[in-house]
XYZ file of C-alpha atoms in Angstrom:
394
model
C 99.800 64.269 102.839
C 99.198 61.454 100.397
C 102.830 61.030 99.335
C 105.395 58.958 101.062
C 107.806 61.758 102.388
C 108.060 65.517 102.639
C 111.838 66.293 103.092
C 111.362 70.029 102.461
C 108.457 70.665 104.994
C 106.225 71.784 102.213
C 102.924 70.051 103.364
C 100.681 70.781 106.436
C 100.256 67.914 108.686
C 96.545 67.245 108.351
C 95.065 63.696 108.720
C 95.131 62.074 105.322
C 91.704 62.146 103.657
C 91.723 60.539 100.100
C 90.129 63.060 97.620
C 88.546 61.526 94.476
C 89.640 62.629 90.960
C 88.377 61.731 87.556
C 89.857 58.492 86.103
C 90.829 60.296 82.879
C 91.189 63.796 81.560
C 93.690 66.241 80.156
C 95.567 66.307 83.469
C 95.455 62.513 84.232
C 98.772 61.187 85.552
C 99.734 64.534 87.108
C 99.827 65.183 90.922
C 99.214 68.473 92.568
C 99.124 70.255 95.889
C 96.884 73.086 97.168
C 98.005 76.023 99.231
C 96.061 76.009 102.494
C 93.950 79.103 101.883
C 91.772 76.976 99.306
C 89.068 74.593 100.422
C 89.535 70.908 99.743
C 86.606 68.892 100.999
C 87.389 66.857 103.930
C 90.326 69.127 105.041
C 90.581 72.225 107.227
C 91.538 75.503 105.737
C 94.045 76.838 108.187
C 95.459 79.941 106.363
C 98.884 79.649 108.176
C 97.557 80.613 111.545
C 96.900 78.287 114.577
C 93.719 79.977 115.694
C 92.269 79.773 112.107
C 93.278 76.126 112.098
C 91.711 75.435 115.446
C 88.479 77.255 114.551
C 88.044 75.688 111.146
C 85.765 72.777 110.426
C 86.701 70.319 107.528
C 85.465 71.864 104.243
C 82.239 70.513 102.785
C 83.077 71.361 99.133
C 86.234 71.850 97.051
C 87.114 75.419 95.853
C 85.999 75.666 92.119
C 89.638 75.787 90.931
C 90.389 72.632 92.780
C 87.304 70.848 91.586
C 88.282 71.766 87.997
C 91.676 70.000 88.380
C 90.319 67.011 89.998
C 87.610 66.759 87.173
C 90.355 66.653 84.675
C 92.154 63.695 86.300
C 94.824 65.463 88.375
C 95.450 63.695 91.588
C 95.509 65.653 94.846
C 98.210 64.756 97.450
C 97.966 67.288 100.144
C 97.722 70.950 101.372
C 100.802 73.156 101.555
C 101.969 75.697 104.073
C 101.372 79.293 103.524
C 102.682 82.381 105.111
C 100.428 83.565 107.865
C 97.063 84.891 106.415
C 98.931 85.148 103.020
C 100.374 88.487 104.071
C 104.138 87.929 103.311
C 106.452 87.939 100.433
C 109.211 85.847 102.066
C 107.274 82.829 103.152
C 108.358 82.521 106.763
C 105.952 81.038 109.228
C 106.902 81.010 112.862
C 103.927 78.962 113.916
C 104.245 75.856 111.639
C 107.802 76.308 110.270
C 109.015 77.685 107.026
C 109.174 75.384 104.088
C 112.759 74.916 102.470
C 113.774 76.215 99.214
C 115.004 73.081 97.209
C 116.590 75.418 94.581
C 118.579 77.546 97.008
C 118.979 75.612 100.397
C 119.216 77.826 103.527
C 117.132 80.470 101.878
C 113.443 81.350 102.053
C 111.116 79.845 99.316
C 109.144 83.152 99.003
C 105.604 83.784 100.075
C 103.008 83.685 100.687
C 102.576 80.414 98.447
C 105.701 79.055 100.151
C 104.767 75.403 100.608
C 103.382 75.023 97.044
C 106.627 76.513 95.431
C 108.671 74.241 97.711
C 106.853 71.091 96.767
C 107.089 71.708 93.043
C 110.726 72.702 93.208
C 111.566 69.715 95.381
C 109.824 67.485 92.678
C 107.195 66.234 95.238
C 104.276 67.058 92.942
C 104.061 68.122 89.278
C 102.223 71.294 90.016
C 100.700 73.167 92.830
C 97.997 75.793 93.333
C 98.885 79.253 95.082
C 97.526 82.751 95.095
C 99.019 86.066 94.081
C 97.881 89.219 95.799
C 101.000 91.254 95.900
C 103.501 88.766 94.304
C 102.898 85.296 96.122
C 103.109 83.411 92.919
C 105.679 85.441 90.904
C 108.017 85.813 93.918
C 108.249 82.237 94.847
C 108.691 81.278 91.190
C 111.637 83.519 91.020
C 113.227 82.372 94.213
C 112.623 78.634 93.478
C 113.287 78.510 89.758
C 109.806 77.712 88.509
C 107.188 78.956 86.100
C 104.507 81.151 87.763
C 101.610 83.191 86.367
C 99.684 85.902 88.005
C 96.572 85.769 85.726
C 94.395 88.729 84.704
C 92.418 89.576 87.649
C 89.066 87.746 87.848
C 90.143 85.253 85.081
C 90.016 82.143 87.390
C 87.206 81.753 90.073
C 88.658 82.347 93.513
C 85.696 81.208 95.333
C 86.273 78.837 98.291
C 89.510 80.657 99.150
C 90.425 82.853 102.056
C 90.401 86.583 100.848
C 93.242 88.948 101.690
C 92.557 91.982 99.335
C 89.725 90.902 96.911
C 90.413 93.449 94.290
C 94.061 92.107 94.073
C 93.577 88.487 94.953
C 94.248 85.917 92.097
C 94.543 82.123 91.719
C 97.921 81.003 90.302
C 100.035 77.801 90.202
C 103.536 76.651 89.822
C 105.212 74.001 87.658
C 108.711 73.161 86.520
C 108.032 72.320 82.938
C 106.148 74.470 80.302
C 104.229 71.392 79.018
C 102.607 70.930 82.506
C 102.178 74.580 82.807
C 100.141 74.847 79.539
C 98.088 71.777 80.360
C 96.990 73.421 83.611
C 96.340 76.582 81.903
C 93.995 75.052 79.600
C 91.877 73.770 82.397
C 91.921 76.994 84.521
C 92.057 79.677 82.211
C 89.726 78.766 79.446
C 89.894 80.634 76.085
C 91.858 83.805 75.696
C 90.322 87.146 74.699
C 90.671 87.589 70.953
C 93.665 89.676 69.771
C 96.546 89.785 67.433
C 99.742 88.005 68.162
C 102.027 89.521 70.870
C 104.901 91.017 69.053
C 106.118 94.277 70.609
C 108.473 94.245 73.629
C 109.263 97.132 75.973
C 111.752 96.839 78.772
C 110.690 98.464 82.013
C 113.749 100.643 82.584
C 112.644 101.824 85.934
C 112.038 98.195 87.353
C 115.322 97.056 85.735
C 117.083 99.848 87.693
C 116.038 98.269 90.990
C 118.333 95.269 90.549
C 120.311 94.903 93.579
C 123.813 94.925 92.079
C 126.045 94.014 89.192
C 125.727 90.430 89.803
C 121.900 90.474 89.387
C 122.507 92.675 86.319
C 124.801 90.134 84.591
C 122.464 87.316 85.503
C 119.286 89.001 84.059
C 120.801 90.505 80.827
C 121.030 87.006 78.985
C 117.515 86.184 79.965
C 115.969 89.468 78.803
C 117.997 88.995 75.488
C 116.428 85.471 75.169
C 112.985 86.842 75.532
C 113.805 89.402 72.923
C 114.334 86.818 70.306
C 110.472 86.232 70.374
C 109.493 89.848 69.987
C 110.089 93.083 68.102
C 111.997 95.286 70.606
C 110.817 98.865 71.093
C 113.526 99.836 73.503
C 113.608 100.603 77.266
C 111.350 103.263 78.873
C 110.271 104.385 82.300
C 106.868 102.819 82.949
C 105.903 105.027 86.081
C 106.388 108.596 85.279
C 105.641 109.477 88.849
C 107.864 106.689 90.245
C 107.381 103.236 91.135
C 107.704 104.201 94.834
C 104.538 106.075 94.453
C 102.878 103.149 92.623
C 103.848 100.938 95.501
C 102.306 103.225 98.027
C 99.158 103.242 96.128
C 99.146 99.364 96.208
C 99.986 99.254 99.925
C 97.039 101.421 100.632
C 94.636 99.378 98.514
C 95.980 96.043 99.901
C 96.095 97.228 103.549
C 92.629 98.746 103.458
C 90.958 95.665 101.970
C 93.093 93.339 104.293
C 91.536 94.997 107.290
C 88.127 94.781 105.940
C 88.744 91.035 105.282
C 90.350 90.156 108.747
C 89.884 93.245 111.147
C 86.795 91.974 112.877
C 88.301 88.507 113.334
C 91.468 90.018 114.546
C 89.664 92.190 117.128
C 87.247 89.318 118.327
C 89.601 86.486 118.493
C 92.803 88.274 119.270
C 94.946 85.598 117.673
C 98.614 85.208 118.208
C 100.164 86.679 114.962
C 103.705 86.915 114.000
C 105.214 90.384 114.969
C 105.605 91.447 111.338
C 102.149 90.295 110.310
C 100.467 91.951 113.299
C 102.431 95.118 112.423
C 100.976 94.999 108.797
C 97.397 94.612 110.156
C 97.883 97.456 112.575
C 99.178 99.806 109.863
C 96.247 98.576 107.695
C 93.760 99.362 110.392
C 94.703 102.950 110.223
C 94.076 103.419 106.517
C 90.836 105.646 105.968
C 88.069 105.088 103.482
C 89.095 108.485 101.945
C 92.687 107.310 101.494
C 91.424 104.064 99.908
C 89.136 106.001 97.489
C 92.013 108.160 96.444
C 94.245 105.238 95.894
C 91.430 103.467 93.785
C 91.344 106.565 91.592
C 95.104 106.610 91.122
C 95.051 102.977 90.594
C 92.608 103.425 87.490
C 95.080 105.992 85.990
C 97.989 103.483 86.561
C 96.040 100.779 84.721
C 95.391 103.223 81.742
C 99.072 103.963 81.586
C 100.045 100.354 81.330
C 97.368 99.301 78.927
C 98.355 102.291 76.590
C 102.001 101.040 76.551
C 100.894 97.424 75.690
C 98.073 98.046 73.231
C 96.757 94.745 72.132
C 100.034 93.311 70.877
C 102.648 94.419 73.338
C 104.442 92.940 76.324
C 106.578 94.659 79.011
C 109.693 92.720 80.163
C 111.177 93.222 83.584
C 113.148 91.276 86.286
C 110.564 89.618 88.601
C 112.497 90.536 91.814
C 115.597 92.659 92.710
C 117.627 89.755 93.857
C 117.724 86.208 94.993
C 116.091 84.719 98.062
C 117.288 86.114 101.285
C 118.951 83.681 103.741
C 116.412 82.094 106.202
C 118.709 83.422 108.999
C 118.887 87.015 107.778
C 117.904 89.700 110.251
C 114.495 91.438 110.128
C 115.820 94.576 108.543
C 117.036 92.566 105.637
C 113.652 91.035 105.034
C 111.917 94.492 105.434
C 114.233 96.099 102.945
C 113.678 93.163 100.431
C 109.991 93.474 100.829
C 110.016 97.305 100.183
C 112.113 96.909 97.092
C 110.245 93.815 95.823
C 106.841 95.618 95.940
C 108.150 98.257 93.631
C 108.803 95.801 90.971
C 105.629 93.632 91.706
C 102.967 96.250 92.135
C 102.354 97.060 88.424
C 100.529 93.951 87.455
C 98.474 93.965 90.759
C 97.309 97.521 90.340
C 96.477 97.041 86.652
C 94.943 93.599 86.919
C 97.081 92.370 84.000
C 98.733 88.937 83.550
C 102.505 88.670 84.400
C 104.401 85.347 84.075
C 107.787 84.730 85.677
C 110.306 82.365 84.033
C 113.334 80.667 85.441
C 115.846 82.469 83.129
C 118.592 83.567 85.487
C 121.078 82.275 87.994
C 123.159 84.351 90.376
C 125.168 83.352 93.472
C 124.153 79.855 92.657
C 120.503 80.874 93.156
C 117.493 81.373 90.626
C 116.372 84.776 89.601
C 113.287 85.172 87.176
C 112.455 87.335 84.415
C 108.776 88.429 83.923
C 106.566 89.038 80.882
C 103.585 91.375 81.455
C 100.816 91.160 78.733
C 97.366 92.702 77.861
C 94.274 91.853 79.685
C 92.754 88.406 78.993
C 95.781 87.189 76.960
C 97.090 84.931 79.764
C 97.375 81.723 77.553
C 99.173 83.675 74.899
C 101.829 84.545 77.518
C 101.908 80.960 78.690
C 102.504 79.805 75.216
C 105.199 82.122 74.407
C 106.814 81.309 77.663
C 106.920 77.729 76.632
C 108.569 78.782 73.357
C 111.225 80.770 75.133
C 112.026 78.057 77.527
C 112.361 75.531 74.784
C 114.831 77.829 72.869
């Protein structure tokens, strides 16, 4: 890493290779870090796995999203830890160690963009790149008290990155301030799709019902009310008529099938050492049939139509980002698996629909952050970022 110290174990211990950035630009003066699934010229891309790291040669070129940031004057300072093969929501990595959560010490930072969230929350960088397939930007943002957008699928070029599930994978980033977030958004997102001002707000009643307890409910209510000051409330409604559990299963099928297509041959040929939970996820993924995947894809299209009908071209859906705060790092495996199952119920809607969702640090419970999310129409990512800034300034 190209900074003096890493007290939160956010950065991968690669040999320092200076990376040139433009001397001026819209991001001049800002420092950033990059999740270790994206290529940075001169650095390996290890993807949180020792075998991947051993096999990798230093990248010859920057991933397009990295190059765009450098071209606008941002200064790269290092690559950050990722959960193994980006297949985790809690961010633990038994091979290289788990980054600390500076906003909730002793608790996980969230994953899989764990090191990037840790670096930003710990004020080691101004912003950091991550990715979001099943919640790997939104979850760590909620856990670490940060702003985090899962963009419209395909909005940002994800070339030069390790795939997990390509029809779900997106590029995202973390920042502490709305100003920095908007500056990065202008570089990575380009111009929004034309549309009217976002004005109607629907509360996702079924997602809200998944909050873990009275403490979480009390923490989230003021944040939702704060968001509501910027929209015309249309009330609360059930988003998934057939249940969020059914939607989450569709997500698991799509993600699992594509993850095995991305990594199955490598796992079979290299037989890498994988964490037990990650190996279990890939073993389950290997059993998903093409027929099941096709059926899930059909259902996914129906889910997307449902959400887009609710949103129209001027609406948003508001929901808690996650059911509770970050689990303690020393929690048992059953606690982590229970958390993951509940979290996917809340996170799956944006992934299945391919729509943008931004998590804002608007709640605090048990001394830990908890996020509120706003999901918006396709291609209106910068409109979400702008209103997020207005809400946070209020």
